[in-house]
């Protein structure tokens, strides 16, 4: 079999980034004319087919859609996939999945490969690295070539497309209000670093609930976990921070974590201390996967309705592909969260 | 865009199964001549391109491989994907994933869609329904068309291809031996129904360990959970069965579950009873996902090394695609399990 050169190989050969190659092949003027021409000539010589050519060859629907997930070992994302599968199968579409592993380069490569005639549209959640870089050319150019994109959960305002998001602020606010209503006075909040939009929105909801109840915000109660920590480092860090906190405030009586790993780790800290849950500390987890459900005591959790999100995203995409909704009219659907009460709150 | 007819639509239109359409289009003689001709004529009229035609059009490698997973909300399978991704990315291959949802029809459809020129080979774990039906034509015909398949975890002897499997018998045997060595005398074993090969192999290992230690096998200690149960039904069933068992044998002092859900549910039963783990009951989980790790006390678990399995499967497939290993020489790689000791055993 004769091999075609890949985008990545061109980038490596010419010592430029995948993004530069991708932009050059689409004749994007952000890249200097000389570089663009060099890359285009090289690609032509090695038989690389940029999307614009492949797309011109397309004269039929493939009846397939692609999902790009930032991570695959993630209960929320795989639940979204189930929702997408269910709506797509009902309407006779095949679904294929690719993983960006939160890398900008893999996200670009996945889209390049898939858009090459094998799928009709994308449903995706943006890679962390892409959000950090703020480079969204691959989304905008895919859309401008007539391949629609629906973003879910992690979306970017700079791209005009259909979106399905969760009301994270409201979810965190309701969780905090639940703890306040059941008598908690000193609530710890464990979150991510600031650049992760979801963590930030949830922190906002926590603060709003406190302010509305005229409780002063105490930054000492907000624990921020570093993004690059391994799961062992996360456990060590959360145990240390809670240990320090309990020295200052032995009366901590509530805790919310922005994901189930942080929350279950904190719950285990209190179990090891011999604290009663919810007798002495009430706990609420964000995201309702298996860990909160099978924990003992089971944890009250903010449900994100991943399945419903997936169904809504698939509906938006397929309606567009089938001409049910106009091509250039975009919607943002907000999925409400729900507090699933279990044993860890009063 | 002009739409091509899908395999599923042909099946529906003519009132036959997807399998019959798939076999007829490949001119499989299992299907009567008249039916075959009718289906072929219909497909031609509606512009359906069977694989054999599409494959003849292929003159180049796509540098993409496909994984077909029985389920996506499954920590073990997603770990395998991570392993495949890591080896494939290192060697400049793209990976796409499809989900069969344990359905025979979806498995056939996924393979039909993907083999149509967009991928070079498959890595897959066989759908439960396919195993029940024993219909493997889609695997054998894909291989005979020059598209290699590597099976992992759930494999079938009837298909001659590369395979990566776990030594399930040995894993269960070691877990049982660990409990016996630390003084357990009455060990409960929670497993699946008999047709699931993995559960059966693990039960075999449990029995072997008991026989070697000259302990009589007591069927009352073996709990079989029905395949179609929901997670709530599983909990209810396991609680009931354990409750009955404890009435007869109050001295149960060990437990092994063939998956983490069964095991954590059983552990929660003993926690609710106030039994000390491992003081009164020692517990070992099969499969080392997040539930055993984050449980309190954390559970000793049989590690399946999903990531290593994925890497081995990808290596087998890519070596074949690149001509490093001969086309018609097949290997079966057995990945050893490992007992990860934690707090739930002595």
XYZ file of C-alpha atoms in Angstrom:
692
model
C 0.000 0.000 0.000
C 1.319 3.416 -0.924
C 1.471 5.737 2.039
C 0.318 9.312 2.025
C 2.236 11.778 4.115
C 0.468 12.968 7.273
C 0.156 16.492 8.608
C 2.400 15.540 11.510
C 5.118 14.222 9.232
C 5.111 17.433 7.177
C 5.420 19.463 10.391
C 8.310 17.326 11.612
C 10.102 17.353 8.274
C 9.934 21.130 7.918
C 10.515 21.883 11.595
C 7.271 23.811 12.050
C 4.208 23.194 14.234
C 1.193 21.146 13.178
C -0.863 24.290 13.555
C 1.365 26.139 11.040
C 1.027 23.300 8.528
C -2.714 23.102 9.039
C -3.124 26.854 8.581
C -0.829 26.962 5.539
C -2.666 24.205 3.734
C -5.852 26.166 4.229
C -4.088 29.251 2.903
C -4.614 31.121 6.164
C -2.965 34.569 5.927
C -1.758 34.421 9.522
C 1.140 32.443 8.085
C 3.689 34.334 5.986
C 3.365 33.830 2.210
C 6.787 32.210 1.823
C 6.194 29.634 4.559
C 2.728 28.916 3.222
C 4.026 28.311 -0.297
C 6.871 26.122 0.953
C 4.488 23.981 2.970
C 1.952 23.764 0.151
C 4.636 22.693 -2.322
C 5.966 20.080 0.073
C 2.491 18.719 0.742
C 1.755 18.524 -2.960
C 5.008 16.717 -3.663
C 4.208 14.113 -1.033
C 0.606 13.738 -2.071
C -1.016 15.244 1.031
C -4.644 16.120 0.383
C -5.804 19.152 2.352
C -9.417 19.278 3.406
C -10.505 21.776 0.798
C -9.657 19.294 -1.953
C -11.102 16.319 -0.129
C -14.239 18.264 0.600
C -14.725 19.157 -3.033
C -14.659 15.469 -3.797
C -17.459 14.838 -1.341
C -20.783 14.575 -3.015
C -22.648 12.508 -0.494
C -23.510 12.281 3.140
C -21.523 9.647 5.045
C -24.211 9.125 7.680
C -21.448 9.230 10.277
C -20.659 11.794 12.947
C -17.545 12.093 15.084
C -17.132 12.878 18.769
C -13.830 14.309 20.007
C -13.356 13.770 23.740
C -10.598 15.434 25.792
C -10.250 12.231 27.868
C -11.686 8.761 27.663
C -11.168 7.566 31.233
C -13.863 9.922 32.495
C -17.323 8.905 33.583
C -18.982 12.171 32.609
C -17.624 12.161 29.048
C -18.512 8.514 28.490
C -22.045 9.222 29.719
C -22.309 12.010 27.151
C -21.217 9.491 24.495
C -24.061 7.180 25.533
C -26.534 10.010 25.021
C -25.111 10.876 21.596
C -25.139 7.188 20.560
C -28.748 6.795 21.566
C -30.007 9.783 19.530
C -27.716 9.003 16.559
C -28.726 5.335 16.391
C -32.379 6.263 16.544
C -31.825 8.412 13.445
C -29.605 5.889 11.640
C -26.247 7.610 12.022
C -22.982 5.919 12.935
C -20.852 7.452 15.638
C -17.073 7.367 15.815
C -15.014 8.672 18.679
C -11.529 10.168 18.824
C -9.591 11.328 21.881
C -7.555 14.552 22.018
C -5.943 13.686 25.351
C -6.320 17.409 26.126
C -3.634 18.177 23.530
C -4.030 20.951 20.952
C -2.000 19.068 18.356
C -4.027 15.849 18.692
C -7.261 17.818 18.468
C -6.130 19.419 15.195
C -4.886 16.084 13.808
C -8.105 14.282 14.734
C -10.198 16.882 12.968
C -7.982 16.864 9.874
C -8.176 13.088 9.601
C -11.883 12.775 10.173
C -13.062 15.706 8.099
C -11.347 14.110 5.101
C -14.550 12.751 3.701
C -15.431 10.225 6.372
C -17.830 12.166 8.599
C -20.580 14.746 8.291
C -20.106 16.731 11.510
C -18.479 16.966 14.932
C -19.577 16.947 18.560
C -16.682 17.930 20.801
C -15.496 19.237 24.129
C -12.447 21.508 23.767
C -8.974 20.283 24.871
C -7.469 22.082 27.877
C -4.353 22.999 25.930
C -6.443 24.589 23.168
C -8.192 26.750 25.775
C -4.825 27.788 27.231
C -3.439 28.687 23.757
C -6.600 30.343 22.517
C -5.969 29.013 18.977
C -9.326 28.068 17.466
C -8.523 28.172 13.724
C -9.281 24.460 13.252
C -12.839 24.894 14.546
C -13.605 28.011 12.519
C -12.166 26.621 9.309
C -13.986 23.310 9.664
C -17.265 25.195 10.073
C -16.520 27.473 7.131
C -15.965 24.373 4.982
C -19.528 23.313 5.659
C -18.881 20.720 8.378
C -20.929 21.710 11.436
C -19.599 21.495 15.013
C -21.531 21.217 18.279
C -19.529 21.958 21.442
C -20.509 20.476 24.793
C -19.375 21.220 28.345
C -16.059 22.938 27.509
C -16.912 25.524 24.866
C -15.212 28.688 23.635
C -17.000 31.975 23.065
C -14.742 32.806 20.109
C -16.337 30.079 17.978
C -19.821 30.626 16.630
C -21.584 27.241 16.649
C -24.235 25.207 18.457
C -23.412 24.534 22.131
C -24.699 22.474 25.037
C -23.499 23.601 28.436
C -24.229 22.959 32.084
C -25.314 25.700 34.447
C -22.242 25.267 36.656
C -22.753 28.451 38.667
C -26.290 27.458 39.587
C -25.265 23.857 40.403
C -22.606 24.996 42.878
C -24.921 27.622 44.327
C -27.630 25.060 45.048
C -25.114 22.686 46.638
C -23.846 25.475 48.902
C -27.396 26.547 49.766
C -28.262 22.944 50.694
C -25.365 22.881 53.180
C -26.266 26.312 54.608
C -29.922 25.315 55.006
C -28.970 22.194 56.962
C -26.919 24.238 59.417
C -23.372 24.239 57.981
C -21.428 27.389 58.875
C -17.895 26.703 57.682
C -17.872 25.138 54.219
C -14.638 24.049 52.521
C -14.541 24.278 48.701
C -12.009 22.141 46.806
C -11.480 23.267 43.227
C -9.043 23.357 40.277
C -6.631 26.080 39.221
C -8.164 29.255 37.816
C -7.682 28.623 34.079
C -10.141 25.694 34.074
C -13.410 27.457 33.297
C -15.640 24.826 34.891
C -13.877 25.012 38.292
C -14.057 28.776 38.160
C -17.782 28.871 37.444
C -18.473 26.469 40.303
C -16.393 28.606 42.688
C -18.474 31.584 41.558
C -21.675 29.738 42.496
C -20.261 28.866 45.940
C -19.356 32.510 46.549
C -22.739 33.791 45.350
C -24.564 31.522 47.787
C -22.394 32.695 50.701
C -22.811 36.370 49.801
C -26.592 36.007 49.529
C -26.610 34.472 53.013
C -24.368 37.331 54.257
C -21.498 35.008 55.115
C -18.028 36.414 54.582
C -15.913 34.600 51.972
C -12.813 33.149 53.615
C -10.077 32.295 51.090
C -8.490 29.921 53.603
C -11.475 27.594 53.044
C -10.870 27.417 49.266
C -8.371 24.701 48.300
C -7.015 24.803 44.725
C -5.516 21.565 43.390
C -2.767 21.795 40.739
C -3.730 20.492 37.292
C -0.591 18.409 36.743
C -0.874 16.414 40.004
C -1.065 12.609 39.757
C -3.848 10.880 41.709
C -1.403 10.041 44.515
C -0.229 13.640 44.688
C -3.843 14.838 44.774
C -4.543 12.620 47.785
C -1.405 13.760 49.608
C -2.116 17.428 48.857
C -5.770 17.328 49.921
C -4.940 15.447 53.143
C -2.215 18.010 54.006
C -4.388 21.016 53.244
C -7.336 19.670 55.243
C -5.011 18.814 58.140
C -3.715 22.414 58.200
C -7.227 23.782 57.871
C -8.596 21.713 60.757
C -5.843 23.117 63.006
C -7.121 26.644 62.341
C -10.822 25.799 62.099
C -11.721 22.641 64.063
C -15.361 23.510 63.384
C -15.344 22.817 59.618
C -18.775 21.277 59.052
C -19.303 21.206 55.284
C -17.369 20.426 52.117
C -17.961 20.628 48.354
C -15.534 19.263 45.740
C -15.665 20.249 42.049
C -15.091 16.656 40.943
C -15.670 13.238 42.448
C -11.972 12.455 42.984
C -11.350 15.533 45.150
C -14.561 14.917 47.052
C -14.088 11.218 47.776
C -10.497 11.907 48.853
C -11.713 14.565 51.294
C -14.443 12.206 52.541
C -11.797 9.527 53.174
C -9.754 12.082 55.142
C -12.693 12.675 57.470
C -13.412 8.932 57.738
C -9.795 8.312 58.776
C -10.094 11.089 61.386
C -13.181 9.291 62.713
C -15.479 12.246 61.950
C -19.120 11.351 61.431
C -20.584 12.005 57.976
C -23.003 13.831 57.957
C -23.115 14.118 61.795
C -20.044 16.323 61.983
C -19.248 17.087 58.341
C -21.714 17.214 55.445
C -20.269 16.505 52.006
C -21.435 17.178 48.426
C -19.628 15.970 45.297
C -19.760 17.548 41.888
C -20.586 15.101 39.115
C -22.578 12.001 39.852
C -20.495 9.049 38.748
C -19.916 5.706 40.429
C -17.652 6.953 43.221
C -20.295 9.043 45.061
C -22.923 6.352 44.489
C -20.885 3.407 45.815
C -19.143 5.347 48.601
C -20.094 4.411 52.181
C -21.842 6.530 53.304
C -22.998 7.374 49.787
C -22.387 11.006 48.782
C -24.937 13.633 47.862
C -23.943 14.823 44.377
C -24.623 17.476 41.756
C -25.881 15.572 38.727
C -24.697 16.884 35.372
C -27.054 14.802 33.243
C -24.321 13.730 30.814
C -26.684 11.496 28.899
C -29.207 14.287 28.344
C -26.361 16.576 27.278
C -25.279 14.034 24.687
C -28.807 13.612 23.365
C -29.258 17.395 23.072
C -25.896 17.782 21.275
C -26.717 14.999 18.805
C -30.133 16.490 18.151
C -28.608 19.906 17.364
C -26.075 18.358 14.971
C -28.440 16.009 13.151
C -31.126 18.677 12.793
C -28.514 20.848 11.101
C -27.243 18.017 8.863
C -30.755 17.186 7.768
C -31.675 20.799 7.058
C -34.273 20.928 9.839
C -32.558 23.996 11.309
C -30.931 26.715 9.150
C -27.183 26.389 8.622
C -26.158 29.727 10.123
C -28.463 29.861 13.113
C -26.803 28.781 16.338
C -28.293 27.775 19.661
C -26.859 27.326 23.150
C -28.784 24.833 25.236
C -28.281 25.025 29.003
C -28.789 21.752 30.867
C -29.846 22.268 34.468
C -28.026 20.345 37.165
C -29.881 18.452 39.882
C -28.912 17.768 43.485
C -29.114 14.014 44.096
C -29.466 13.686 47.865
C -27.819 10.683 49.506
C -26.392 9.849 52.929
C -23.632 12.451 53.265
C -25.917 15.432 53.925
C -28.588 16.045 56.563
C -25.840 15.945 -0.489
C -27.039 12.762 -2.066
C -27.534 10.019 0.450
C -26.395 6.470 0.041
C -28.540 3.724 1.466
C -27.189 2.033 4.600
C -27.010 -1.658 5.387
C -29.600 -1.158 8.098
C -32.029 0.545 5.730
C -31.741 -2.318 3.228
C -32.423 -4.818 6.007
C -35.454 -2.866 7.178
C -36.807 -2.328 3.700
C -36.587 -6.014 2.751
C -37.620 -7.329 6.160
C -34.436 -9.359 6.715
C -31.679 -9.126 9.327
C -28.577 -6.972 8.997
C -26.572 -10.165 9.127
C -28.428 -11.563 6.091
C -27.817 -8.365 4.112
C -24.165 -8.294 5.122
C -23.684 -11.943 4.123
C -25.583 -11.545 0.837
C -23.571 -8.541 -0.266
C -20.439 -10.587 0.319
C -21.978 -13.399 -1.700
C -21.856 -15.756 1.266
C -23.441 -19.095 0.287
C -25.085 -19.527 3.674
C -27.801 -17.312 2.209
C -30.039 -18.804 -0.472
C -29.275 -17.712 -4.055
C -32.615 -16.020 -4.603
C -32.388 -13.918 -1.432
C -28.801 -13.050 -2.215
C -29.659 -11.857 -5.713
C -32.654 -9.859 -4.499
C -30.547 -8.103 -1.878
C -27.684 -7.474 -4.295
C -30.044 -5.990 -6.863
C -31.689 -3.778 -4.285
C -28.322 -2.584 -2.981
C -27.141 -1.804 -6.480
C -30.299 0.115 -7.299
C -29.837 2.267 -4.206
C -26.133 2.755 -4.716
C -24.904 0.744 -1.720
C -21.211 -0.069 -2.012
C -20.291 -3.353 -0.368
C -16.828 -3.682 1.120
C -15.404 -5.761 -1.670
C -15.910 -2.904 -4.103
C -14.733 -0.264 -1.690
C -11.709 -2.353 -0.835
C -10.714 -2.661 -4.466
C -10.717 1.098 -4.646
C -8.285 1.325 -1.773
C -4.764 1.825 -2.956
C -3.219 3.428 0.061
C -2.839 3.060 3.784
C -5.073 5.402 5.796
C -2.748 5.472 8.808
C -5.814 5.002 10.988
C -6.916 2.049 13.089
C -10.281 1.450 14.738
C -11.160 0.099 18.163
C -14.582 -1.469 18.717
C -15.549 -1.517 22.395
C -18.536 -3.446 23.778
C -19.175 -0.626 26.261
C -17.752 2.833 26.790
C -18.740 3.460 30.414
C -16.212 0.900 31.621
C -12.933 1.704 33.325
C -11.142 -1.397 32.051
C -12.021 -0.819 28.387
C -11.105 2.864 28.528
C -7.750 1.930 30.077
C -7.135 -0.416 27.166
C -7.899 2.498 24.813
C -5.235 4.589 26.561
C -2.687 1.851 25.941
C -3.644 1.547 22.268
C -3.518 5.345 21.829
C -0.074 5.531 23.350
C 1.476 2.892 21.057
C -0.416 4.159 17.981
C 0.548 7.786 18.503
C 4.174 6.836 18.987
C 4.040 5.200 15.550
C 2.059 7.989 13.899
C -1.290 6.251 13.564
C -4.657 7.815 14.290
C -7.122 5.906 16.429
C -10.871 6.006 16.126
C -13.296 4.278 18.443
C -16.754 2.824 17.901
C -19.067 1.223 20.460
C -21.063 -1.951 19.835
C -23.105 -1.589 23.025
C -22.800 -5.395 23.255
C -25.122 -5.708 20.230
C -24.374 -8.045 17.325
C -26.048 -5.767 14.812
C -24.130 -2.672 15.924
C -20.874 -4.608 15.798
C -21.554 -5.667 12.197
C -22.621 -2.142 11.199
C -19.575 -0.541 12.812
C -17.257 -2.853 10.949
C -19.051 -2.313 7.634
C -18.845 1.452 7.981
C -15.237 1.617 9.085
C -13.806 -0.954 6.741
C -15.112 1.118 3.830
C -11.785 2.668 3.102
C -11.259 4.707 6.233
C -9.157 2.408 8.422
C -6.372 -0.150 8.056
C -7.216 -2.602 10.834
C -9.287 -3.352 13.932
C -8.670 -3.923 17.631
C -11.831 -5.201 19.287
C -13.431 -7.008 22.200
C -16.388 -9.148 21.098
C -19.981 -8.059 21.909
C -21.864 -10.295 24.381
C -24.686 -10.848 21.920
C -22.247 -12.019 19.244
C -20.844 -14.591 21.685
C -24.356 -15.783 22.503
C -25.265 -16.102 18.788
C -21.950 -17.575 17.727
C -22.128 -15.727 14.372
C -18.618 -14.597 13.488
C -18.907 -14.099 9.702
C -18.139 -10.372 9.915
C -14.780 -11.069 11.578
C -13.720 -13.817 9.208
C -14.749 -11.920 6.085
C -13.009 -8.736 7.197
C -9.796 -10.690 7.747
C -10.120 -12.477 4.402
C -10.422 -9.068 2.712
C -6.989 -8.166 4.014
C -8.009 -6.040 6.980
C -6.372 -7.527 10.103
C -8.149 -7.856 13.458
C -6.667 -8.121 16.947
C -9.063 -9.315 19.667
C -8.528 -8.392 23.305
C -10.115 -9.673 26.524
C -13.294 -11.194 25.006
C -12.091 -13.350 22.131
C -13.572 -16.259 20.198
C -11.695 -19.426 19.355
C -13.547 -19.747 16.042
C -11.691 -16.759 14.586
C -8.068 -17.137 13.643
C -6.341 -13.817 14.425
C -3.965 -12.125 16.870
C -5.271 -12.023 20.439
C -4.389 -10.459 23.776
C -6.023 -12.077 26.771
C -5.801 -12.042 30.539
C -5.005 -15.131 32.551
C -8.333 -15.016 34.364
C -8.073 -18.490 35.892
C -4.692 -17.701 37.425
C -5.840 -14.264 38.656
C -8.801 -15.753 40.535
C -6.687 -18.596 41.834
C -4.123 -16.221 43.315
C -6.838 -14.093 44.910
C -8.375 -17.197 46.507
C -4.963 -18.433 47.666
C -4.266 -15.038 49.261
C -7.462 -15.337 51.314
C -6.740 -18.966 52.281
C -3.177 -18.085 53.319
C -4.398 -15.305 55.598
C -6.749 -17.700 57.413
C -10.074 -17.433 55.544
C -12.106 -20.645 55.675
C -15.436 -19.731 54.135
C -15.013 -17.639 50.993
C -17.997 -16.259 49.069
C -17.589 -15.873 45.279
C -19.861 -13.418 43.436
C -19.903 -13.941 39.675
C -21.922 -13.545 36.459
C -24.170 -16.023 34.678
C -22.412 -18.935 33.019
C -22.403 -17.727 29.387
C -19.997 -14.871 30.170
C -16.635 -16.520 29.581
C -14.657 -14.217 31.834
C -16.836 -14.909 34.896
C -16.630 -18.610 34.195
C -12.832 -18.644 33.972
C -12.560 -16.756 37.254
C -14.922 -19.203 38.947
C -12.675 -21.985 37.651
C -9.645 -20.364 39.295
C -11.503 -20.029 42.607
C -12.458 -23.711 42.505
C -8.939 -24.810 41.577
C -7.455 -22.992 44.561
C -9.989 -24.584 46.923
C -9.427 -28.087 45.530
C -5.661 -27.725 45.819
C -6.117 -26.770 49.469
C -8.481 -29.739 49.931
C -11.453 -27.553 50.773
C -14.805 -28.801 49.564
C -16.574 -26.584 47.023
C -19.870 -25.372 48.439
C -22.262 -24.085 45.744
C -24.179 -22.137 48.385
C -21.177 -19.791 48.601
C -21.283 -19.013 44.858
C -23.650 -16.156 44.008
C -24.514 -15.661 40.311
C -25.846 -12.237 39.326
C -28.204 -11.998 36.334
C -26.809 -10.169 33.307
C -29.860 -8.003 32.674
C -30.038 -6.542 36.199
C -29.847 -2.746 36.602
C -27.350 -1.400 39.152
C -30.163 -0.970 41.724
C -31.310 -4.550 41.145
C -27.736 -5.793 41.523
C -27.464 -4.091 44.909
C -30.801 -5.455 46.082
C -29.975 -8.978 44.880
C -26.484 -9.092 46.418
C -27.750 -7.731 49.747
C -30.550 -10.366 49.826
C -28.276 -13.249 48.882
C -25.631 -12.260 51.446
C -28.317 -11.843 54.106
C -29.600 -15.389 53.415
C -26.067 -16.746 53.367
C -25.108 -15.182 56.696
C -28.123 -16.872 58.298
C -26.746 -20.268 57.267
C -23.047 -19.447 57.660
C -22.453 -16.656 60.194
C -18.737 -17.427 59.888
C -18.244 -16.164 56.300
C -14.786 -14.600 56.457
C -13.764 -13.952 52.841
C -15.265 -12.637 49.605
C -14.187 -12.237 45.974
C -16.244 -10.453 43.320
C -15.624 -10.840 39.562
C -16.071 -7.119 38.966
C -15.725 -3.995 41.059
C -19.454 -3.267 41.218
C -20.333 -6.633 42.750
C -17.416 -6.372 45.147
C -18.019 -2.831 46.374
C -21.712 -3.627 46.846
C -20.800 -6.655 48.976
C -18.286 -4.554 50.937
C -21.013 -1.977 51.622
C -23.284 -4.790 52.878
C -20.676 -5.785 55.456
C -20.031 -2.141 56.396
C -23.764 -1.653 57.029
C -23.781 -4.809 59.194
C -20.917 -3.286 61.189
C -18.524 -6.120 60.272
C -14.854 -5.173 60.401
C -12.934 -5.291 57.088
C -10.517 -7.118 57.122
C -10.892 -8.017 60.850
C -13.968 -10.184 60.268
C -14.262 -10.355 56.485
C -11.416 -10.056 53.952
C -12.405 -8.801 50.501
C -10.779 -8.908 47.058
C -12.149 -7.184 43.947
C -11.549 -8.198 40.375
C -10.403 -5.336 38.159
C -8.547 -2.437 39.634
C -10.477 0.692 38.744
C -11.309 3.729 40.843
C -13.922 2.070 43.077
C -11.511 -0.319 44.901
C -8.863 2.411 45.115
C -11.105 5.113 46.613
C -13.172 2.797 48.796
C -12.716 3.137 52.574
C -11.121 0.835 53.566
C -9.487 0.542 50.142
C -9.931 -2.867 48.502
C -7.250 -5.354 47.532
C -7.755 -5.962 43.799
C -6.725 -8.179 40.898
C -5.098 -5.810 38.407
C -5.820 -6.540 34.756
C -3.213 -4.176 33.325
C -5.598 -2.710 30.752
C -3.034 -0.212 29.542
C -0.424 -2.930 28.894
C -3.085 -4.988 27.117
C -3.846 -2.060 24.831
C -0.187 -1.483 24.074
C 0.341 -5.173 23.235
C -2.746 -5.241 20.986
C -1.645 -2.121 19.104
C 1.861 -3.517 18.685
C 0.461 -6.748 17.173
C -1.749 -4.831 14.750
C 0.802 -2.235 13.634
C 3.555 -4.843 13.222
C 1.199 -6.689 10.896
C 0.187 -3.544 8.958
C 3.810 -2.585 8.478
C 4.840 -6.043 7.345
C 7.074 -6.635 10.385
C 5.210 -9.889 11.133
C 3.890 -12.201 8.366
C 0.237 -11.757 7.416
C -0.926 -15.279 8.221
C 0.984 -15.907 11.432
C -1.100 -15.339 14.542
C -0.069 -14.886 18.163
C -1.951 -14.976 21.448
C -0.344 -12.855 24.143
C -1.346 -13.634 27.719
C -1.116 -10.699 30.114
C -0.538 -11.803 33.702
C -2.719 -10.314 36.418
C -1.256 -8.895 39.625
C -2.705 -8.771 43.123
C -2.608 -5.183 44.344
C -2.782 -5.454 48.125
C -4.619 -2.740 49.997
C -6.517 -2.427 53.279
C -9.283 -5.026 52.817
C -7.078 -8.105 53.290
C -4.789 -9.168 56.134
